[in-house]
């Protein structure tokens, strides 16, 4: 169920696994910022920075319509190159993204005035998604993340990278009408 009045990135559902959708997303552009967190506060920390950009705090004072979703994922800590190469999550903060309208690319988007805002194109991707309603809480998030991970294990699918929390609705939307999703990226193979 897509939000009716808010633009979203293009995707197609390629498979359903009970309450889980496997989606293929086309490329899209985001404005993003990394904030320290914790997870429950990251969106509130990032929102004024990113909203400032889309509401005209950029070179040319160009304004964009609000789109969905607003995504948030853990930002791993980057270390100097050593051997062997291993990767694990660490308290490096959270990457929060606003999706920019269709047709906007990093090359055509106005330059942010705030150096914390980064414009980036997200490559086409395959994503496993679970959808739920309610307010943000770690318990609600963890419960749905475990359901998503369990469904992927049962289907012999392996996620790649960190989970992404995606919000689709304005803060004034009643909790029972809110659309939240957790995305786990999957390798796009042959």
PDB file of C-alpha atoms in Angstrom:
ATOM      1  CA  UNK A   1       0.000   0.000   0.000  1.00  0.00           C
ATOM      2  CA  UNK A   2       1.739   3.147  -1.190  1.00  0.00           C
ATOM      3  CA  UNK A   3       1.075   6.537   0.364  1.00  0.00           C
ATOM      4  CA  UNK A   4      -1.436   8.262  -1.920  1.00  0.00           C
ATOM      5  CA  UNK A   5      -0.318  11.897  -1.881  1.00  0.00           C
ATOM      6  CA  UNK A   6       3.419  11.458  -1.358  1.00  0.00           C
ATOM      7  CA  UNK A   7       5.874  10.509  -4.089  1.00  0.00           C
ATOM      8  CA  UNK A   8       7.986   7.382  -3.497  1.00  0.00           C
ATOM      9  CA  UNK A   9      10.843   5.744  -5.399  1.00  0.00           C
ATOM     10  CA  UNK A  10       9.727   3.342  -8.131  1.00  0.00           C
ATOM     11  CA  UNK A  11       9.761  -0.350  -7.243  1.00  0.00           C
ATOM     12  CA  UNK A  12       8.097  -3.594  -8.220  1.00  0.00           C
ATOM     13  CA  UNK A  13       7.230  -6.488  -5.937  1.00  0.00           C
ATOM     14  CA  UNK A  14       8.996  -9.567  -7.324  1.00  0.00           C
ATOM     15  CA  UNK A  15       7.981 -12.064  -4.630  1.00  0.00           C
ATOM     16  CA  UNK A  16       5.879 -12.331  -1.470  1.00  0.00           C
ATOM     17  CA  UNK A  17       6.850 -14.460   1.527  1.00  0.00           C
ATOM     18  CA  UNK A  18       3.879 -14.296   3.932  1.00  0.00           C
ATOM     19  CA  UNK A  19       4.031 -10.700   5.321  1.00  0.00           C
ATOM     20  CA  UNK A  20       7.348 -10.003   3.565  1.00  0.00           C
ATOM     21  CA  UNK A  21       7.786  -8.409   0.134  1.00  0.00           C
ATOM     22  CA  UNK A  22      10.861  -8.733  -2.043  1.00  0.00           C
ATOM     23  CA  UNK A  23      11.089  -5.521  -4.050  1.00  0.00           C
ATOM     24  CA  UNK A  24      13.311  -4.305  -6.843  1.00  0.00           C
ATOM     25  CA  UNK A  25      13.924  -0.563  -6.628  1.00  0.00           C
ATOM     26  CA  UNK A  26      15.013   1.625  -9.516  1.00  0.00           C
ATOM     27  CA  UNK A  27      17.811   4.139  -8.862  1.00  0.00           C
ATOM     28  CA  UNK A  28      16.823   7.251  -6.914  1.00  0.00           C
ATOM     29  CA  UNK A  29      18.550  10.256  -5.343  1.00  0.00           C
ATOM     30  CA  UNK A  30      18.709  11.160  -1.649  1.00  0.00           C
ATOM     31  CA  UNK A  31      19.843  14.011   0.545  1.00  0.00           C
ATOM     32  CA  UNK A  32      21.448  12.463   3.610  1.00  0.00           C
ATOM     33  CA  UNK A  33      23.125  13.338   6.882  1.00  0.00           C
ATOM     34  CA  UNK A  34      24.903  11.246   9.522  1.00  0.00           C
ATOM     35  CA  UNK A  35      23.937  11.945  13.148  1.00  0.00           C
ATOM     36  CA  UNK A  36      25.156  10.381  16.380  1.00  0.00           C
ATOM     37  CA  UNK A  37      21.880   8.950  17.693  1.00  0.00           C
ATOM     38  CA  UNK A  38      20.629   6.984  19.635  1.00  0.00           C
ATOM     39  CA  UNK A  39      18.324   5.340  17.092  1.00  0.00           C
ATOM     40  CA  UNK A  40      15.155   6.698  18.724  1.00  0.00           C
ATOM     41  CA  UNK A  41      16.474  10.301  18.413  1.00  0.00           C
ATOM     42  CA  UNK A  42      18.340  10.122  15.088  1.00  0.00           C
ATOM     43  CA  UNK A  43      15.349  11.110  12.961  1.00  0.00           C
ATOM     44  CA  UNK A  44      14.593  14.121  15.171  1.00  0.00           C
ATOM     45  CA  UNK A  45      18.254  15.220  15.020  1.00  0.00           C
ATOM     46  CA  UNK A  46      18.434  14.870  11.232  1.00  0.00           C
ATOM     47  CA  UNK A  47      15.005  16.229  10.284  1.00  0.00           C
ATOM     48  CA  UNK A  48      15.716  19.981  10.667  1.00  0.00           C
ATOM     49  CA  UNK A  49      18.979  19.632   8.734  1.00  0.00           C
ATOM     50  CA  UNK A  50      17.418  17.761   5.800  1.00  0.00           C
ATOM     51  CA  UNK A  51      14.144  19.719   5.862  1.00  0.00           C
ATOM     52  CA  UNK A  52      16.199  22.910   5.663  1.00  0.00           C
ATOM     53  CA  UNK A  53      17.791  21.623   2.465  1.00  0.00           C
ATOM     54  CA  UNK A  54      14.534  20.620   0.723  1.00  0.00           C
ATOM     55  CA  UNK A  55      12.711  23.770   1.889  1.00  0.00           C
ATOM     56  CA  UNK A  56      15.255  26.086   0.256  1.00  0.00           C
ATOM     57  CA  UNK A  57      18.490  26.214   2.279  1.00  0.00           C
ATOM     58  CA  UNK A  58      20.535  25.452  -0.812  1.00  0.00           C
ATOM     59  CA  UNK A  59      22.275  27.397  -3.557  1.00  0.00           C
ATOM     60  CA  UNK A  60      19.471  28.805  -5.667  1.00  0.00           C
ATOM     61  CA  UNK A  61      16.949  28.511  -2.819  1.00  0.00           C
ATOM     62  CA  UNK A  62      15.137  25.729  -4.721  1.00  0.00           C
ATOM     63  CA  UNK A  63      12.300  24.019  -2.824  1.00  0.00           C
ATOM     64  CA  UNK A  64      11.225  20.386  -3.166  1.00  0.00           C
ATOM     65  CA  UNK A  65       8.005  18.625  -2.220  1.00  0.00           C
ATOM     66  CA  UNK A  66       8.291  16.203   0.680  1.00  0.00           C
ATOM     67  CA  UNK A  67       8.639  12.613  -0.519  1.00  0.00           C
ATOM     68  CA  UNK A  68       8.671   9.256   1.253  1.00  0.00           C
ATOM     69  CA  UNK A  69      10.174   7.351   2.830  1.00  0.00           C
ATOM     70  CA  UNK A  70      12.551   8.985   5.281  1.00  0.00           C
ATOM     71  CA  UNK A  71      15.105   6.246   5.904  1.00  0.00           C
ATOM     72  CA  UNK A  72      17.476   5.615   8.776  1.00  0.00           C
ATOM     73  CA  UNK A  73      20.252   3.035   9.094  1.00  0.00           C
ATOM     74  CA  UNK A  74      23.180   2.453  11.418  1.00  0.00           C
ATOM     75  CA  UNK A  75      26.386   3.993  10.111  1.00  0.00           C
ATOM     76  CA  UNK A  76      29.297   1.613  10.687  1.00  0.00           C
ATOM     77  CA  UNK A  77      32.543   3.047  11.991  1.00  0.00           C
ATOM     78  CA  UNK A  78      35.247   3.203   9.307  1.00  0.00           C
ATOM     79  CA  UNK A  79      38.749   2.138  10.329  1.00  0.00           C
ATOM     80  CA  UNK A  80      42.145   2.191   8.621  1.00  0.00           C
ATOM     81  CA  UNK A  81      42.779  -0.717   6.220  1.00  0.00           C
ATOM     82  CA  UNK A  82      44.329  -3.761   7.869  1.00  0.00           C
ATOM     83  CA  UNK A  83      44.302  -7.506   7.258  1.00  0.00           C
ATOM     84  CA  UNK A  84      42.146  -9.502   7.628  1.00  0.00           C
ATOM     85  CA  UNK A  85      39.181  -7.397   6.572  1.00  0.00           C
ATOM     86  CA  UNK A  86      36.190  -7.790   8.889  1.00  0.00           C
ATOM     87  CA  UNK A  87      33.073  -5.730   9.314  1.00  0.00           C
ATOM     88  CA  UNK A  88      30.744  -5.226  12.262  1.00  0.00           C
ATOM     89  CA  UNK A  89      28.319  -2.597  13.460  1.00  0.00           C
ATOM     90  CA  UNK A  90      29.603  -0.063  15.936  1.00  0.00           C
ATOM     91  CA  UNK A  91      28.203   3.096  17.508  1.00  0.00           C
ATOM     92  CA  UNK A  92      29.222   5.303  14.579  1.00  0.00           C
ATOM     93  CA  UNK A  93      25.863   7.009  14.277  1.00  0.00           C
ATOM     94  CA  UNK A  94      22.915   6.837  11.905  1.00  0.00           C
ATOM     95  CA  UNK A  95      22.539   7.783   8.249  1.00  0.00           C
ATOM     96  CA  UNK A  96      19.167   9.498   7.720  1.00  0.00           C
ATOM     97  CA  UNK A  97      17.975  10.110   4.161  1.00  0.00           C
ATOM     98  CA  UNK A  98      15.243  12.116   2.457  1.00  0.00           C
ATOM     99  CA  UNK A  99      14.347  10.757  -0.969  1.00  0.00           C
ATOM    100  CA  UNK A 100      14.399  13.552  -3.560  1.00  0.00           C
ATOM    101  CA  UNK A 101      11.688  13.821  -6.246  1.00  0.00           C
ATOM    102  CA  UNK A 102      11.913  11.714  -9.402  1.00  0.00           C
ATOM    103  CA  UNK A 103      14.124  13.246 -12.073  1.00  0.00           C
ATOM    104  CA  UNK A 104      16.431  14.954  -9.546  1.00  0.00           C
ATOM    105  CA  UNK A 105      20.001  13.657  -9.656  1.00  0.00           C
ATOM    106  CA  UNK A 106      23.066  14.663  -7.638  1.00  0.00           C
ATOM    107  CA  UNK A 107      24.204  16.591 -10.734  1.00  0.00           C
ATOM    108  CA  UNK A 108      20.928  18.526 -11.131  1.00  0.00           C
ATOM    109  CA  UNK A 109      20.089  19.081  -7.448  1.00  0.00           C
ATOM    110  CA  UNK A 110      21.111  22.411  -5.924  1.00  0.00           C
ATOM    111  CA  UNK A 111      24.223  22.396  -3.762  1.00  0.00           C
ATOM    112  CA  UNK A 112      23.446  22.215  -0.023  1.00  0.00           C
ATOM    113  CA  UNK A 113      24.460  25.217   2.076  1.00  0.00           C
ATOM    114  CA  UNK A 114      24.973  22.932   5.098  1.00  0.00           C
ATOM    115  CA  UNK A 115      28.102  20.812   4.570  1.00  0.00           C
ATOM    116  CA  UNK A 116      26.564  17.976   6.629  1.00  0.00           C
ATOM    117  CA  UNK A 117      24.044  17.333   3.827  1.00  0.00           C
ATOM    118  CA  UNK A 118      25.316  14.961   1.151  1.00  0.00           C
ATOM    119  CA  UNK A 119      23.557  14.239  -2.141  1.00  0.00           C
ATOM    120  CA  UNK A 120      23.859  10.695  -3.409  1.00  0.00           C
ATOM    121  CA  UNK A 121      22.327   8.392  -5.974  1.00  0.00           C
ATOM    122  CA  UNK A 122      21.118   5.062  -4.628  1.00  0.00           C
ATOM    123  CA  UNK A 123      21.808   2.297  -7.147  1.00  0.00           C
ATOM    124  CA  UNK A 124      19.067  -0.112  -8.219  1.00  0.00           C
ATOM    125  CA  UNK A 125      18.586  -2.669  -5.470  1.00  0.00           C
ATOM    126  CA  UNK A 126      16.665  -5.720  -4.300  1.00  0.00           C
ATOM    127  CA  UNK A 127      15.173  -5.266  -0.843  1.00  0.00           C
ATOM    128  CA  UNK A 128      13.260  -7.525   1.561  1.00  0.00           C
ATOM    129  CA  UNK A 129      10.589  -5.474   3.350  1.00  0.00           C
ATOM    130  CA  UNK A 130       8.292  -5.917   6.326  1.00  0.00           C
ATOM    131  CA  UNK A 131       5.606  -3.284   6.926  1.00  0.00           C
ATOM    132  CA  UNK A 132       3.944  -2.330  10.238  1.00  0.00           C
ATOM    133  CA  UNK A 133       2.157   0.547  11.962  1.00  0.00           C
ATOM    134  CA  UNK A 134       2.795   2.376  15.216  1.00  0.00           C
ATOM    135  CA  UNK A 135       5.253   4.758  16.813  1.00  0.00           C
ATOM    136  CA  UNK A 136       8.997   4.187  16.873  1.00  0.00           C
ATOM    137  CA  UNK A 137      10.106   1.983  19.724  1.00  0.00           C
ATOM    138  CA  UNK A 138      13.104  -0.283  19.901  1.00  0.00           C
ATOM    139  CA  UNK A 139      10.849  -3.186  20.957  1.00  0.00           C
ATOM    140  CA  UNK A 140       8.504  -2.699  17.955  1.00  0.00           C
ATOM    141  CA  UNK A 141      11.467  -2.363  15.587  1.00  0.00           C
ATOM    142  CA  UNK A 142      13.275  -5.431  16.978  1.00  0.00           C
ATOM    143  CA  UNK A 143      10.108  -7.561  16.878  1.00  0.00           C
ATOM    144  CA  UNK A 144       9.557  -6.823  13.188  1.00  0.00           C
ATOM    145  CA  UNK A 145      13.258  -7.075  12.293  1.00  0.00           C
ATOM    146  CA  UNK A 146      13.326 -10.591  13.818  1.00  0.00           C
ATOM    147  CA  UNK A 147      10.252 -11.588  11.756  1.00  0.00           C
ATOM    148  CA  UNK A 148      11.932 -10.273   8.608  1.00  0.00           C
ATOM    149  CA  UNK A 149      15.231 -12.054   9.345  1.00  0.00           C
ATOM    150  CA  UNK A 150      13.403 -15.306  10.149  1.00  0.00           C
ATOM    151  CA  UNK A 151      11.459 -15.199   6.864  1.00  0.00           C
ATOM    152  CA  UNK A 152      14.695 -14.636   4.944  1.00  0.00           C
ATOM    153  CA  UNK A 153      16.413 -17.562   6.690  1.00  0.00           C
ATOM    154  CA  UNK A 154      13.457 -19.824   5.841  1.00  0.00           C
ATOM    155  CA  UNK A 155      13.722 -18.727   2.187  1.00  0.00           C
ATOM    156  CA  UNK A 156      17.530 -19.215   2.174  1.00  0.00           C
ATOM    157  CA  UNK A 157      18.090 -15.528   1.395  1.00  0.00           C
ATOM    158  CA  UNK A 158      21.012 -13.636   2.915  1.00  0.00           C
ATOM    159  CA  UNK A 159      20.759  -9.922   3.687  1.00  0.00           C
ATOM    160  CA  UNK A 160      23.646  -7.576   2.886  1.00  0.00           C
ATOM    161  CA  UNK A 161      24.515  -4.639   5.162  1.00  0.00           C
ATOM    162  CA  UNK A 162      22.572  -2.905   7.902  1.00  0.00           C
ATOM    163  CA  UNK A 163      18.799  -2.869   8.310  1.00  0.00           C
ATOM    164  CA  UNK A 164      17.075   0.344   7.202  1.00  0.00           C
ATOM    165  CA  UNK A 165      14.114   1.823   9.081  1.00  0.00           C
ATOM    166  CA  UNK A 166      11.758   3.635   6.690  1.00  0.00           C
ATOM    167  CA  UNK A 167       9.035   6.086   7.743  1.00  0.00           C
ATOM    168  CA  UNK A 168       6.306   7.245   5.376  1.00  0.00           C
ATOM    169  CA  UNK A 169       4.048   9.533   7.394  1.00  0.00           C
ATOM    170  CA  UNK A 170       4.118  12.966   8.987  1.00  0.00           C
ATOM    171  CA  UNK A 171       4.559  13.135  12.782  1.00  0.00           C
ATOM    172  CA  UNK A 172       0.916  14.208  13.248  1.00  0.00           C
ATOM    173  CA  UNK A 173      -0.411  10.983  11.613  1.00  0.00           C
ATOM    174  CA  UNK A 174      -2.193   8.825  14.232  1.00  0.00           C
ATOM    175  CA  UNK A 175      -0.018   5.903  15.335  1.00  0.00           C
ATOM    176  CA  UNK A 176      -2.427   3.265  14.011  1.00  0.00           C
ATOM    177  CA  UNK A 177      -2.332   4.790  10.501  1.00  0.00           C
ATOM    178  CA  UNK A 178       1.449   5.151  10.269  1.00  0.00           C
ATOM    179  CA  UNK A 179       3.325   3.140   7.681  1.00  0.00           C
ATOM    180  CA  UNK A 180       6.724   1.954   8.856  1.00  0.00           C
ATOM    181  CA  UNK A 181       8.963  -0.506   7.062  1.00  0.00           C
ATOM    182  CA  UNK A 182      12.213  -2.302   7.749  1.00  0.00           C
ATOM    183  CA  UNK A 183      14.352  -2.976   4.692  1.00  0.00           C
ATOM    184  CA  UNK A 184      17.117  -5.543   4.385  1.00  0.00           C
ATOM    185  CA  UNK A 185      19.090  -5.321   1.153  1.00  0.00           C
ATOM    186  CA  UNK A 186      19.709  -8.536  -0.744  1.00  0.00           C
ATOM    187  CA  UNK A 187      22.503  -9.323  -3.165  1.00  0.00           C
ATOM    188  CA  UNK A 188      21.392  -8.929  -6.779  1.00  0.00           C
ATOM    189  CA  UNK A 189      22.674 -12.093  -8.382  1.00  0.00           C
ATOM    190  CA  UNK A 190      22.390 -13.913 -11.660  1.00  0.00           C
TER     191      UNK A 190
END
